[in-house]
Short mmCIF file of C-alpha atoms in Angstrom, two decimals:
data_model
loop_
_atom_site.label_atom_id
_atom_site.label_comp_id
_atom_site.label_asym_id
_atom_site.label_seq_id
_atom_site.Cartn_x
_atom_site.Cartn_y
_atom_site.Cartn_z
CA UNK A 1 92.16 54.46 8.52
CA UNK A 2 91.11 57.45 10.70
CA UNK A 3 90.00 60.74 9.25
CA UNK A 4 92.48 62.76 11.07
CA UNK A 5 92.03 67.13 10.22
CA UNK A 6 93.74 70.18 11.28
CA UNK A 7 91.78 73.45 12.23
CA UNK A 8 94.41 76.12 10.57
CA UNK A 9 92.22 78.67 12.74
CA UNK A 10 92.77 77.08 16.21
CA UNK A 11 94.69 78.90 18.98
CA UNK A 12 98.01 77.99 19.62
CA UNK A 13 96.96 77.21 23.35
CA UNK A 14 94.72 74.67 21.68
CA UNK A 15 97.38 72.93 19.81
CA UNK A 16 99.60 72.55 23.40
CA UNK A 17 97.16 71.39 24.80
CA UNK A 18 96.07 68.74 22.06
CA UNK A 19 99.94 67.68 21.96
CA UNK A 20 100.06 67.16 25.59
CA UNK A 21 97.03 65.13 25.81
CA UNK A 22 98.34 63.11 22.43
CA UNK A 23 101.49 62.63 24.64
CA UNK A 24 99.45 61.52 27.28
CA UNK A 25 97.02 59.17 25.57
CA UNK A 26 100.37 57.89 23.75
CA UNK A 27 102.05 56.96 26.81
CA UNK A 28 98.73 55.31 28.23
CA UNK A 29 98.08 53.54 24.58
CA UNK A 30 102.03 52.01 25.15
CA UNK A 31 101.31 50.97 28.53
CA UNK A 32 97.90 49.28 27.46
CA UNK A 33 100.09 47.59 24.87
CA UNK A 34 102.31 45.86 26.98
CA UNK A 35 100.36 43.22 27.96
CA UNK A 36 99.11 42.39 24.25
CA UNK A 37 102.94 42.24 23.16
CA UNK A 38 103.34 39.98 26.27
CA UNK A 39 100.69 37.91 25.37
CA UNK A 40 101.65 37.25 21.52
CA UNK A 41 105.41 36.72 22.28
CA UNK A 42 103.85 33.77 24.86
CA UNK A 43 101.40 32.20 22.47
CA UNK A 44 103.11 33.11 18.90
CA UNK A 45 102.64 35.82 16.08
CA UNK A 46 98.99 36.48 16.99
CA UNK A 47 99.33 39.40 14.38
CA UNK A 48 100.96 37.83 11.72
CA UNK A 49 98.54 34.89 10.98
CA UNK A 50 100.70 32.00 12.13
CA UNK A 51 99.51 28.65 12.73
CA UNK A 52 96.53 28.58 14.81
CA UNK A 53 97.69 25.39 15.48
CA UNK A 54 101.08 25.02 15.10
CA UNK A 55 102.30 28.00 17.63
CA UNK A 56 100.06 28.21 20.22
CA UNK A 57 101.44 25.34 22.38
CA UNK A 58 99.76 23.23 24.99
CA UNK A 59 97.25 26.83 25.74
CA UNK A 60 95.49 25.52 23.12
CA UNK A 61 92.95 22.34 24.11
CA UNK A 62 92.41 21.43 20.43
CA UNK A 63 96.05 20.67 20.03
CA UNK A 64 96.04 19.04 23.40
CA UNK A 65 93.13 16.58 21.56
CA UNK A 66 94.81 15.68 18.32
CA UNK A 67 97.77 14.48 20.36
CA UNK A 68 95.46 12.82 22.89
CA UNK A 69 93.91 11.18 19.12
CA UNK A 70 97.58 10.63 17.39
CA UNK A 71 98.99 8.85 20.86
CA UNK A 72 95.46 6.90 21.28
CA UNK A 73 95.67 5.54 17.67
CA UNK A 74 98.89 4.26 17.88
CA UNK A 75 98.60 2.73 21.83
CA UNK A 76 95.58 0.84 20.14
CA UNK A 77 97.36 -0.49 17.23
CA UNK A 78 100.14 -1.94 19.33
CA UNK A 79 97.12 -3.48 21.62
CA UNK A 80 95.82 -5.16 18.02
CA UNK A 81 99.18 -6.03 17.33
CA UNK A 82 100.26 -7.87 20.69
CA UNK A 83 96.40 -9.03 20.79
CA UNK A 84 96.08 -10.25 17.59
CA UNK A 85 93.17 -8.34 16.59
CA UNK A 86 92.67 -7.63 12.97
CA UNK A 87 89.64 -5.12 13.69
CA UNK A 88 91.10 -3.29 16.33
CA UNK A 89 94.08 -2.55 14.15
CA UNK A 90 91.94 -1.67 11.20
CA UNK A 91 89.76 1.02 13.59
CA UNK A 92 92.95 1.92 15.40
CA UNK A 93 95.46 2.73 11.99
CA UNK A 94 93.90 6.21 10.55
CA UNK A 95 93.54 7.92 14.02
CA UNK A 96 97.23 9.30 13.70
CA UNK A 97 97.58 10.69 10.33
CA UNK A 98 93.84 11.73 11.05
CA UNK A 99 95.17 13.88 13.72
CA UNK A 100 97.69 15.03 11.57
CA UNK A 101 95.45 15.90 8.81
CA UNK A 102 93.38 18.00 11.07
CA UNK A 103 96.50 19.79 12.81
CA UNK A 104 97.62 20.91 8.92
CA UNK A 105 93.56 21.45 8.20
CA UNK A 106 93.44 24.12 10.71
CA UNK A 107 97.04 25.48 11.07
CA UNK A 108 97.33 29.05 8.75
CA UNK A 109 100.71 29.58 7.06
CA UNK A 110 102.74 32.49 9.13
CA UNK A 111 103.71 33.83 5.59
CA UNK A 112 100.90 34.43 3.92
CA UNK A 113 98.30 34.61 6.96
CA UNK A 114 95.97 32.52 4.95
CA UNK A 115 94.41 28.84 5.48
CA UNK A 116 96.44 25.92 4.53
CA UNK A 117 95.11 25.86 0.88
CA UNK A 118 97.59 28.48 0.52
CA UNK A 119 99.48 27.65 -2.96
CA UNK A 120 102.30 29.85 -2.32
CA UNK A 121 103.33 27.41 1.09
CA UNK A 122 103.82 23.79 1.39
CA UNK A 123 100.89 23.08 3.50
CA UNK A 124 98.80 22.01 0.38
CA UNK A 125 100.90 19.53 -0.72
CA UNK A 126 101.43 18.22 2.62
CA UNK A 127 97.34 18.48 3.43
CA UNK A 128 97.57 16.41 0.49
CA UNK A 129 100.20 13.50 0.95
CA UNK A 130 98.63 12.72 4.62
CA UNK A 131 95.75 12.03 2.84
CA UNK A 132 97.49 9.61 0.48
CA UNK A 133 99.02 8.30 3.21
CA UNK A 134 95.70 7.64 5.00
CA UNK A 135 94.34 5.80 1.91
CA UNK A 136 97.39 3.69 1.63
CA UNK A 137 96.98 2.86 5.04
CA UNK A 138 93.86 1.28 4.78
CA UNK A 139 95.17 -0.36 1.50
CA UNK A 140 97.59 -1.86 3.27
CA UNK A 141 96.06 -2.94 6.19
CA UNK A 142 93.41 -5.30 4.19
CA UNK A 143 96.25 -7.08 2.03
CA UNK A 144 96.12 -4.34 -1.11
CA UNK A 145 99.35 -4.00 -1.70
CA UNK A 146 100.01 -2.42 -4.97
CA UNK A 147 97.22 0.04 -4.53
CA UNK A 148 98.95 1.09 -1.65
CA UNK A 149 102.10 1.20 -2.67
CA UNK A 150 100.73 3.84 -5.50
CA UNK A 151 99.29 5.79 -2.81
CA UNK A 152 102.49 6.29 -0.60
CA UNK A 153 104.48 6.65 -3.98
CA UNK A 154 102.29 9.58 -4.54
CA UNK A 155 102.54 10.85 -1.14
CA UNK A 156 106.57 10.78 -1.29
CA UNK A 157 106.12 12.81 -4.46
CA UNK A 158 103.81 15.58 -2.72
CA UNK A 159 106.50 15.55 -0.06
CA UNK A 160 108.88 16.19 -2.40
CA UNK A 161 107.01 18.93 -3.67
CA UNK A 162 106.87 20.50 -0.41
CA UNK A 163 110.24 20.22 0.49
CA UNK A 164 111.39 21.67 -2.98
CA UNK A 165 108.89 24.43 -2.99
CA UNK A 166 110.10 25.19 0.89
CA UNK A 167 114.09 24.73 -0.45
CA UNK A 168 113.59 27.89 -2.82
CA UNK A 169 116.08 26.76 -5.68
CA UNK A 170 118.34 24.84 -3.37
CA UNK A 171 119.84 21.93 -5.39
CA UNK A 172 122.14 20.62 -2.42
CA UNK A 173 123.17 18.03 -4.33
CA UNK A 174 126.13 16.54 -1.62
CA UNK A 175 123.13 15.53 0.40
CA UNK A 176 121.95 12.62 -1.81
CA UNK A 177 125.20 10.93 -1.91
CA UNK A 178 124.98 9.30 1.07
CA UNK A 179 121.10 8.61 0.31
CA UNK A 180 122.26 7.09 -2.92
CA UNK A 181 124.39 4.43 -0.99
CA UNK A 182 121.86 3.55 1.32
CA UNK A 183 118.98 3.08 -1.55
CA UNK A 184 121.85 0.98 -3.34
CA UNK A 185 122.42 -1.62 -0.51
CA UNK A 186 118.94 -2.05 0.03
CA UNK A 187 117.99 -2.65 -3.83
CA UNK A 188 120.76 -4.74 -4.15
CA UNK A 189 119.71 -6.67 -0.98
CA UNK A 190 115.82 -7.09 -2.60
CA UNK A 191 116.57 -7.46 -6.24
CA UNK A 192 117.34 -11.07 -6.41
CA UNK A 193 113.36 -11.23 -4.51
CA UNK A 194 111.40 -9.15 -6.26
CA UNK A 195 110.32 -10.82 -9.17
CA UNK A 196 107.74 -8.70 -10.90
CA UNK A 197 107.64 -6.43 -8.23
CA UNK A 198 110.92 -5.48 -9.37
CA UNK A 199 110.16 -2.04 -11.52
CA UNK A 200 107.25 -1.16 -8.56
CA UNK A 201 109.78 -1.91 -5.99
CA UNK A 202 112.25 0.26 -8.10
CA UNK A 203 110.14 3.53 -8.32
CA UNK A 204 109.26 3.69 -5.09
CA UNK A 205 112.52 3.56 -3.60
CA UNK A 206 113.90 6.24 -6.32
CA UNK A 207 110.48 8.77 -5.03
CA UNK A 208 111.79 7.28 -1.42
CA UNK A 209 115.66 8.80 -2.12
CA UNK A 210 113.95 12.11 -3.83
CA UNK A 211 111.99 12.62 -0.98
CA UNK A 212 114.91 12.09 1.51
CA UNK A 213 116.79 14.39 -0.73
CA UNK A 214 114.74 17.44 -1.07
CA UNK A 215 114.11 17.04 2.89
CA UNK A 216 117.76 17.77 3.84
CA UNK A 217 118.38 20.63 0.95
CA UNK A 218 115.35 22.54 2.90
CA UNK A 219 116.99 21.66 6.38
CA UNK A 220 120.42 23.09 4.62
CA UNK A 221 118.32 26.32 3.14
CA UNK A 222 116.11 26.88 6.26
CA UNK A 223 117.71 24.78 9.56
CA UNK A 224 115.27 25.43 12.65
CA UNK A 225 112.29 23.26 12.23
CA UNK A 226 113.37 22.52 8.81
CA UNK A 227 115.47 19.44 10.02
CA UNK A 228 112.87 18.00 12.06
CA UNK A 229 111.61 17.29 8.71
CA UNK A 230 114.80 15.98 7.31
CA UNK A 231 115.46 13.55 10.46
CA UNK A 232 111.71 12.31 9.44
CA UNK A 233 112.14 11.61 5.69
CA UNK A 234 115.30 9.56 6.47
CA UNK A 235 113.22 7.64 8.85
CA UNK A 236 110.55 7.37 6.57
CA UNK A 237 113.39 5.60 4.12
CA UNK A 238 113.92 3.03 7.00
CA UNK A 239 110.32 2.50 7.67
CA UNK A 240 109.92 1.15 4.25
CA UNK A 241 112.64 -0.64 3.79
CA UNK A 242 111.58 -2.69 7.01
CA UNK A 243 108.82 -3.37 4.67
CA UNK A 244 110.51 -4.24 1.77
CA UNK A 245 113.00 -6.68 3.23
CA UNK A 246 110.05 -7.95 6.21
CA UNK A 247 107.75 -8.67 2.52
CA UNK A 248 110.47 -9.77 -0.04
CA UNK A 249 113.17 -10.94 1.64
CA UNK A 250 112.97 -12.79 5.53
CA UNK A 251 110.45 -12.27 7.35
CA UNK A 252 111.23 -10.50 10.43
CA UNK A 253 110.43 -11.29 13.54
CA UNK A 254 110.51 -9.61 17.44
CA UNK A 255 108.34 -7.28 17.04
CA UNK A 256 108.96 -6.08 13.35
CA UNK A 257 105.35 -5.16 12.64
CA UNK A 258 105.74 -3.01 15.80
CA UNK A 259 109.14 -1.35 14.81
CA UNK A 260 108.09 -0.07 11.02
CA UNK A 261 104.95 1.54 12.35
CA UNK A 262 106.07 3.14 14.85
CA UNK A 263 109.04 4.81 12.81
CA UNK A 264 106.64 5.42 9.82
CA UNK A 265 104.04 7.33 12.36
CA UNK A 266 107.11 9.08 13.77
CA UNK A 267 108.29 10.24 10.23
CA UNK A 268 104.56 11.37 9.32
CA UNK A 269 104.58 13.49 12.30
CA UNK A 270 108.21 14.72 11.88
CA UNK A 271 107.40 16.01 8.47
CA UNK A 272 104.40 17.45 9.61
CA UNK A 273 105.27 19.08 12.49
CA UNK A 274 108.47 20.74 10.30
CA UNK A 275 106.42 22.74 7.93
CA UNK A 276 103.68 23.48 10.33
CA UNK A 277 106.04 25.13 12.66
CA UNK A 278 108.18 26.29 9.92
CA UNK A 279 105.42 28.44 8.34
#
């Protein structure tokens, strides 16, 4: 703050002329202004700390590169897939949520103008769930099935976390009604498969509907980018059941393997992007 003094003693002539050049230097300071306010209402909050990330847009090349990395990882799966190449698909499958990881890593919550560690925002929680999901991933990807499992069951609860710490209080508890019917046909639909996969099987689809759940009372508290998120958590639900009924059940083909990871990237980067941009 400026040390700013009055001279008691000064001439009045002084003090005219002081306010006249304060007017003046006022109007020039506004006028300089107007192409900083310009600026930050084209690129996004540049005073209030928001995502460095998040709300800059395509001005920013490093966003520009983790899209150019999320895109690229999931163009070479789908070459593995159609090429049958297990190696290419196990180098190809953490490039998106990588990119994702990186877009939370250096994204700064609007709110709190802080990095992404913040504990008052849902950006730790989700910083940490991507990297469950990348673990389970990999799990996945070389037959480890239970491990990985455990790993996205623990991601679905840090995304629950987020979206309840992002709901503030809101119970919403029409909005996992319908979820409940849904998780119902499809348990009812696996349960004569599962053998003793059936309590596993179980959990993860109750942490599935929770998940779902908290999603849509955020979209209901918040709306804007908060249903972005929702859209992606019911996705999410239909990504893994793909799974469940392509493991347990019939295994499907035309392009199954193709379908669930494509909807399971999109959900990743649905939920992402919603609390990015939210905060």
């Amino acid at each position: 703050m400026q040390d700013v003094r009055l001279d008691v003693n000064a001439p009045q002539v002084h003090d005219m002329q002081t306010t006249g050049s304060g007017t003046g230097a006022g109007g020039a300071g506004k006028a300089d202004r107007l192409p900083l306010l310009a600026s930050v209402n084209e690129t996004g909050h540049e005073s209030s700390g928001g995502s460095s990330l998040g709300t800059t847009g395509a001005q920013d090349p490093r966003l520009v590169m983790l899209l150019l990395l999320f895109l690229g990882g999931i163009a070479a799966y789908m070459v593995g897939l159609a090429a049958e190449q297990p190696w290419l698909n196990l180098c190809a499958k953490p490039l998106p949520l990588m990119s994702l990881i990186m877009w939370v890593g250096n994204s700064r919550p609007r709110a709190h103008g802080t990095s992404f560690n913040c504990t008052r925002t849902p950006h730790a929680a989700l910083f940490a769930c991507l990297f469950a999901g990348l673990i389970g991933d990999m799990l996945l990807e070389t037959g480890y099935f239970v491990p990985g499992l455990i790993c996205f069951f623990l991601g679905h609860s840090l995304y629950a976390t987020a979206f309840t710490m992002a709901a503030k209080g809101n119970l919403a508890p029409l909005q996992i009604v319908p979820l409940l019917l849904f998780g119902s046909m499809v348990c009812g639909l696996l349960i004569p498969h599962l053998g003793d996969m059936l309590l596993p099987v179980a959990f993860y689809m109750i942490i599935s509907m929770v998940m779902a759940w908290r999603a849509a009372a955020w979209a209901q508290t918040r709306g804007r980018w908060a249903w972005l998120g929702a859209i992606g958590a019911i996705v999410f639900m239909l990504s893994d059941s793909m799974i469940a009924v392509n493991r347990f059940v019939n295994d499907l083909e035309g392009g199954a393997a193709a379908m669930i990871m494509l909807t399971y990237w999109a959900a990743q980067a649905m939920m992402t992007a919603s609390i990015v941009l939210e905060y």
